[in-house]
Short mmCIF file of C-alpha atoms (C1' of nucleotides) in Angstrom, two decimals:
data_model
loop_
_atom_site.label_atom_id
_atom_site.label_comp_id
_atom_site.label_asym_id
_atom_site.label_seq_id
_atom_site.Cartn_x
_atom_site.Cartn_y
_atom_site.Cartn_z
CA MET A 85 0.00 0.14 0.17
CA SER A 86 0.55 3.59 -0.51
CA THR A 87 3.53 3.06 -3.22
CA GLN A 88 2.75 6.92 -4.54
CA GLU A 89 6.12 7.61 -3.32
CA ARG A 90 5.96 9.35 -6.20
CA LYS A 91 8.91 11.97 -6.28
CA LYS A 92 8.17 15.03 -6.48
CA ARG A 93 10.52 17.70 -8.86
CA LEU A 94 11.95 20.84 -6.73
CA GLU A 95 11.06 20.03 -3.91
CA LEU A 96 13.13 22.75 -2.56
CA LEU A 97 12.87 26.29 -4.14
CA GLN A 98 15.39 27.59 -5.82
CA GLY A 99 17.76 29.81 -3.55
CA THR A 100 16.59 28.49 -0.80
CA LEU A 101 19.80 25.37 -0.17
CA ASP A 102 22.17 28.28 0.51
CA LEU A 103 20.41 30.03 2.83
CA LEU A 104 19.87 26.76 5.18
CA ILE A 105 23.27 25.79 4.66
CA LEU A 106 24.69 28.47 6.21
CA ARG A 107 22.31 28.38 8.74
CA THR A 108 23.23 25.18 9.10
CA LEU A 109 26.58 25.78 9.79
CA LEU A 110 26.26 28.61 12.44
CA LEU A 111 26.05 26.13 14.60
CA GLY A 112 29.48 24.94 13.87
CA PRO A 113 31.80 23.27 11.01
CA ALA A 114 30.12 20.32 9.54
CA HIS A 115 30.76 17.56 6.63
CA GLY A 116 28.23 17.05 3.65
CA HIS A 117 26.32 14.32 5.05
CA GLN A 118 25.97 16.39 8.15
CA VAL A 119 24.63 18.95 7.03
CA ALA A 120 22.09 17.56 4.87
CA ARG A 121 20.91 14.93 7.92
CA ALA A 122 20.71 18.32 10.06
CA ILE A 123 18.47 20.17 7.19
CA GLU A 124 16.08 16.62 6.97
CA VAL A 125 15.96 16.40 10.85
CA ASN A 126 15.42 20.37 12.33
CA SER A 127 12.79 20.55 9.45
CA ASP A 128 10.88 17.32 10.24
CA ASP A 129 12.33 15.53 7.25
CA VAL A 130 10.13 18.18 5.07
CA LEU A 131 13.26 19.50 3.04
CA GLN A 132 15.45 16.95 1.77
CA VAL A 133 18.28 17.71 0.39
CA GLU A 134 19.40 15.57 -2.43
CA GLN A 135 23.24 14.82 -3.05
CA GLY A 136 23.38 16.26 -6.81
CA SER A 137 22.21 19.08 -5.31
CA LEU A 138 23.93 19.76 -1.90
CA TYR A 139 27.76 19.33 -3.35
CA PRO A 140 27.03 21.89 -6.03
CA ALA A 141 25.86 24.40 -3.82
CA LEU A 142 29.03 23.67 -1.58
CA HIS A 143 31.30 23.97 -4.02
CA ARG A 144 28.76 27.18 -4.58
CA LEU A 145 29.17 28.80 -1.17
CA ILE A 146 32.99 27.90 -1.22
CA LYS A 147 33.35 29.66 -4.48
CA ARG A 148 31.79 32.88 -2.77
CA GLY A 149 33.96 32.89 0.39
CA TRP A 150 31.18 32.50 2.10
CA ILE A 151 32.12 29.02 3.75
CA SER A 152 35.85 27.19 3.83
CA ALA A 153 36.73 23.56 3.71
CA GLU A 154 38.96 21.40 5.24
CA LYS A 155 39.40 17.62 5.05
CA GLY A 156 39.01 15.75 8.25
CA VAL A 157 37.91 12.40 9.62
CA SER A 158 34.17 11.63 10.10
CA GLU A 159 32.90 10.15 13.68
CA ASN A 160 32.54 6.91 11.25
CA ASN A 161 36.28 7.53 10.44
CA ARG A 162 35.64 8.20 6.90
CA ARG A 163 37.70 10.82 5.25
CA ALA A 164 35.86 14.10 4.94
CA MET A 165 35.12 17.49 3.95
CA PHE A 166 34.67 19.87 6.57
CA TYR A 167 33.14 22.74 6.04
CA ARG A 168 33.09 26.05 7.86
CA LEU A 169 31.48 29.55 7.87
CA THR A 170 33.24 32.58 7.23
CA PRO A 171 32.96 35.68 8.12
CA LYS A 172 31.77 36.89 4.97
CA GLY A 173 29.52 33.93 5.03
CA ARG A 174 28.29 35.36 8.29
CA ARG A 175 27.14 38.67 6.69
CA GLN A 176 25.76 36.72 4.04
CA LEU A 177 23.28 34.90 6.33
CA VAL A 178 22.13 38.12 8.33
CA ALA A 179 21.61 38.92 4.82
CA GLU A 180 19.64 36.14 3.36
CA THR A 181 17.50 35.88 6.50
CA GLY A 182 16.76 39.43 5.69
CA LYS A 183 15.81 38.33 2.16
CA TRP A 184 14.02 35.41 3.65
CA ASP A 185 11.89 37.21 5.86
CA ARG A 186 10.74 39.85 3.72
CA PHE A 187 9.92 37.77 0.85
CA SER A 188 7.65 35.16 2.55
CA GLN A 189 6.08 38.57 4.26
CA ALA A 190 5.50 39.55 1.02
CA ILE A 191 3.70 35.94 0.20
CA ALA A 192 1.57 35.94 2.73
CA ARG A 193 0.02 39.03 2.23
CA ILE A 194 -0.87 37.69 -0.88
CA LEU A 195 -2.18 34.71 0.79
CA ARG A 196 -3.80 36.06 3.64
CA PRO A 197 -4.84 40.03 2.05
CA ALA A 198 -5.09 42.05 4.80
CA ARG A 199 -8.83 43.40 5.47
CA GLN A 200 -9.60 46.80 3.66
CA GLU A 201 -9.54 48.80 7.11
CA SER A 202 -11.74 51.47 6.63
CA LYS A 203 -12.01 51.52 10.16
CA SER A 204 -14.62 53.92 11.18
CA MET G 35 23.49 59.58 -5.09
CA SER G 36 22.10 56.06 -4.54
CA THR G 37 22.41 54.30 -8.36
CA GLN G 38 22.84 51.21 -7.04
CA GLU G 39 19.15 50.89 -8.55
CA ARG G 40 21.27 47.40 -9.51
CA LYS G 41 19.34 45.33 -10.62
CA LYS G 42 18.89 41.62 -8.83
CA ARG G 43 18.40 38.73 -10.42
CA LEU G 44 15.42 36.10 -8.96
CA GLU G 45 13.16 38.52 -7.62
CA LEU G 46 11.09 35.74 -6.82
CA LEU G 47 11.65 32.32 -6.05
CA GLN G 48 10.84 29.80 -8.63
CA GLY G 49 7.39 27.75 -8.17
CA THR G 50 6.39 30.48 -6.50
CA LEU G 51 4.42 32.96 -9.78
CA ASP G 52 2.18 30.03 -9.94
CA LEU G 53 0.74 30.16 -6.48
CA LEU G 54 0.79 34.03 -6.78
CA ILE G 55 -0.84 34.08 -9.69
CA LEU G 56 -3.52 31.69 -9.02
CA ARG G 57 -4.41 33.43 -5.79
CA THR G 58 -4.73 36.41 -7.07
CA LEU G 59 -7.29 35.40 -9.55
CA LEU G 60 -9.36 33.86 -7.14
CA LEU G 61 -10.37 37.66 -6.38
CA GLY G 62 -11.74 37.03 -9.98
CA PRO G 63 -11.08 37.39 -13.99
CA ALA G 64 -8.06 39.62 -14.91
CA HIS G 65 -5.74 40.30 -17.63
CA GLY G 66 -2.51 40.18 -17.38
CA HIS G 67 -1.04 43.84 -16.45
CA GLN G 68 -3.94 43.69 -13.72
CA VAL G 69 -2.37 40.36 -12.16
CA ALA G 70 1.21 41.81 -12.20
CA ARG G 71 -0.10 44.79 -10.36
CA ALA G 72 -2.16 43.35 -8.17
CA ILE G 73 0.36 40.85 -6.87
CA GLU G 74 3.00 44.22 -6.76
CA VAL G 75 0.54 46.78 -4.88
CA ASN G 76 -0.74 43.97 -2.16
CA SER G 77 2.86 42.40 -1.21
CA ASP G 78 3.73 46.33 -0.91
CA ASP G 79 6.05 46.06 -3.82
CA VAL G 80 7.90 43.31 -2.51
CA LEU G 81 7.25 41.03 -5.55
CA GLN G 82 7.94 42.89 -8.63
CA VAL G 83 6.03 40.29 -12.01
CA GLU G 84 8.23 40.65 -15.19
CA GLN G 85 6.55 40.78 -18.26
CA GLY G 86 8.89 37.95 -19.56
CA SER G 87 7.74 35.83 -16.15
CA LEU G 88 4.22 36.67 -16.18
CA TYR G 89 3.26 35.35 -19.90
CA PRO G 90 5.15 32.36 -19.70
CA ALA G 91 3.76 31.64 -16.60
CA LEU G 92 0.15 32.11 -17.45
CA HIS G 93 0.53 30.48 -20.97
CA ARG G 94 1.62 27.56 -18.58
CA LEU G 95 -1.09 27.51 -16.06
CA ILE G 96 -3.72 28.01 -19.24
CA LYS G 97 -1.80 24.18 -20.34
CA ARG G 98 -2.24 22.85 -17.49
CA GLY G 99 -5.89 23.58 -16.90
CA TRP G 100 -5.84 25.54 -13.92
CA ILE G 101 -6.86 29.01 -15.57
CA SER G 102 -8.46 29.76 -18.80
CA ALA G 103 -8.46 32.92 -21.40
CA GLU G 104 -11.23 34.84 -23.15
CA LYS G 105 -10.71 38.11 -25.24
CA GLY G 106 -12.01 41.27 -24.08
CA VAL G 107 -11.58 45.19 -23.29
CA SER G 108 -9.66 46.39 -20.82
CA GLU G 109 -10.56 49.48 -18.69
CA ASN G 110 -8.51 51.32 -21.44
CA ASN G 111 -10.68 50.41 -24.29
CA ARG G 112 -7.35 48.07 -24.85
CA ARG G 113 -7.61 44.51 -26.74
CA ALA G 114 -6.86 42.10 -23.40
CA MET G 115 -7.26 38.21 -22.78
CA PHE G 116 -8.86 37.64 -19.55
CA TYR G 117 -7.71 34.86 -17.03
CA ARG G 118 -10.21 33.07 -14.84
CA LEU G 119 -9.80 30.24 -12.44
CA THR G 120 -10.90 26.87 -13.16
CA PRO G 121 -12.53 24.71 -10.67
CA LYS G 122 -9.15 22.89 -11.16
CA GLY G 123 -7.06 25.54 -10.51
CA ARG G 124 -9.56 26.50 -7.40
CA ARG G 125 -7.85 22.70 -6.25
CA GLN G 126 -4.53 23.67 -7.55
CA LEU G 127 -4.65 26.89 -5.53
CA VAL G 128 -5.53 24.48 -2.29
CA ALA G 129 -3.10 22.17 -2.73
CA GLU G 130 -0.03 25.10 -3.63
CA THR G 131 -1.34 27.07 -0.27
CA GLY G 132 -0.82 23.97 1.47
CA LYS G 133 3.25 23.17 -0.06
CA TRP G 134 3.94 26.82 0.31
CA ASP G 135 2.68 26.48 4.43
CA ARG G 136 4.76 23.33 4.97
CA PHE G 137 7.52 24.80 3.46
CA SER G 138 7.94 27.59 5.02
CA GLN G 139 7.46 27.00 8.22
CA ALA G 140 10.32 24.62 7.71
CA ILE G 141 12.24 27.26 6.66
CA ALA G 142 11.24 28.55 9.71
CA ARG G 143 12.27 25.99 12.12
CA ILE G 144 15.49 25.79 10.41
CA LEU G 145 16.23 29.40 10.54
CA ARG G 146 14.49 29.50 14.63
CA PRO G 147 15.91 26.08 15.79
CA ALA G 148 12.97 25.10 18.73
CA ARG G 149 14.38 24.45 22.38
CA GLN G 150 14.88 21.06 23.34
CA GLU G 151 12.06 21.72 25.36
CA SER G 152 12.60 18.50 27.66
CA LYS G 153 10.02 19.80 29.45
CA SER G 154 10.33 18.50 33.01
"C1'" DG B 278 37.96 -11.34 -0.05
"C1'" DT B 279 33.51 -10.07 -0.97
"C1'" DT B 280 29.74 -7.22 0.44
"C1'" DC B 281 27.85 -2.72 2.70
"C1'" DT B 282 27.84 1.40 4.54
"C1'" DT B 283 30.33 6.04 4.33
"C1'" DG B 284 31.24 10.39 1.75
"C1'" DT B 285 32.55 12.86 -2.12
"C1'" DG B 286 31.51 14.23 -6.53
"C1'" DT B 287 29.75 15.00 -11.36
"C1'" DA B 288 26.78 15.19 -16.07
"C1'" DG B 289 23.29 16.28 -18.38
"C1'" DA B 290 18.10 16.93 -17.96
"C1'" DC B 291 14.69 20.20 -16.82
"C1'" DA B 292 11.76 24.09 -14.51
"C1'" DT B 293 11.24 28.63 -14.18
"C1'" DT B 294 12.45 33.57 -13.98
"C1'" DC B 295 15.19 37.38 -16.40
"C1'" DT B 296 16.90 40.12 -19.57
"C1'" DA B 297 16.10 42.84 -23.68
"C1'" DG B 298 13.77 43.63 -27.30
"C1'" DG B 299 9.19 43.36 -30.89
"C1'" DC B 300 4.41 43.79 -31.92
"C1'" DG B 301 -0.36 46.21 -32.80
"C1'" DA B 302 -3.81 49.41 -31.88
"C1'" DA B 303 -5.80 53.17 -29.16
"C1'" DC B 304 -4.83 57.56 -27.17
"C1'" DA B 305 -3.47 62.74 -27.28
"C1'" DG B 306 -1.78 66.66 -29.45
"C1'" DA B 307 -0.23 69.53 -32.58
"C1'" DT I 275 -3.55 63.75 -40.05
"C1'" DC I 276 0.82 62.07 -38.06
"C1'" DT I 277 3.72 61.63 -34.80
"C1'" DG I 278 4.28 60.27 -30.10
"C1'" DT I 279 3.06 58.36 -26.05
"C1'" DT I 280 0.71 54.19 -23.20
"C1'" DC I 281 -1.48 50.35 -23.05
"C1'" DG I 282 -1.01 45.39 -23.63
"C1'" DC I 283 0.63 40.93 -25.29
"C1'" DC I 284 3.92 38.24 -26.24
"C1'" DT I 285 8.70 35.57 -27.33
"C1'" DA I 286 14.08 34.17 -27.45
"C1'" DG I 287 17.63 32.75 -25.35
"C1'" DA I 288 20.74 33.48 -21.36
"C1'" DA I 289 21.05 32.33 -16.08
"C1'" DT I 290 20.61 29.76 -12.59
"C1'" DG I 291 19.83 26.21 -9.61
"C1'" DT I 292 17.69 21.92 -8.50
"C1'" DC I 293 17.14 16.31 -9.94
"C1'" DT I 294 18.14 11.82 -11.45
"C1'" DA I 295 21.92 8.62 -12.10
"C1'" DC I 296 25.29 7.69 -11.98
"C1'" DA I 297 29.99 6.87 -10.50
"C1'" DC I 298 34.17 5.95 -6.80
"C1'" DA I 299 37.15 5.64 -2.89
"C1'" DA I 300 37.84 3.97 1.46
"C1'" DG I 301 36.68 1.54 5.85
"C1'" DA I 302 33.71 -1.72 8.00
"C1'" DA I 303 31.65 -6.31 8.44
"C1'" DC I 304 32.18 -11.26 8.24
#
DNA sequence: GTTCTTGTGTAGACATTCTAGGCGAACAGA
DNA sequence: TCTGTTCGCCTAGAATGTCTACACAAGAAC
């Protein structure tokens, strides 16, 4: 039963992944798998981070100087890249968070228009 | 001063435009310009709808059967296409709205993690 | 020494938005 | 009339970012 596990394209809205990664790394350095898992767990499994989205995103953030990478060893004794927020990344996180807030509030205004308050 | 009016790409997150259009048409039929203006005004000018995004989106929605189009005349006595929500579009609006709610709440949980409430 | 698991990574398809135009018709002013 | 402006619709191609579907290396399990 319930084989309607049909994968939906575009689980994530474009542009939000950067924000999610930056915010996750604010809690401390982590490797790729950890980042993906943290996002999934902290969103109560609503947000799924595919590997094919994750790594390109991480490389993108490195190129922009928002995070740095460093080789290390994981909890399971495997080689892993540890990613860390840079000062520039912190500033970017603040900017992106504000942008998200403004954006989502704007959508909310459309979805639930305020009354035309012609108060008295 | 302040010529930093630099246009930012991707003012809209991918996928949200369909939702905005459907919701706007819930208020009644409208032509393209009206839809775009309504979204801009109702979002307090946070959301800008470019023509190059608007019309492809409208055609997309028609193709999916979520809206219908009909020739008419605008307030200014110009030829215009009037778009109207179909029953299928209404159902889609409900679905998309729920999807948006779940999504934005998930993002919110990431941005502002809930306390680990080990409430005694 | 296979097999499973962990973790990183890429190529190509895909969907959507944006830039930057073009077009026809109604209107306004001379 | 004819010239320029506004209204409204439309499209081609670039840009961006996500997803699917792989490949691969190395430690763990047996």
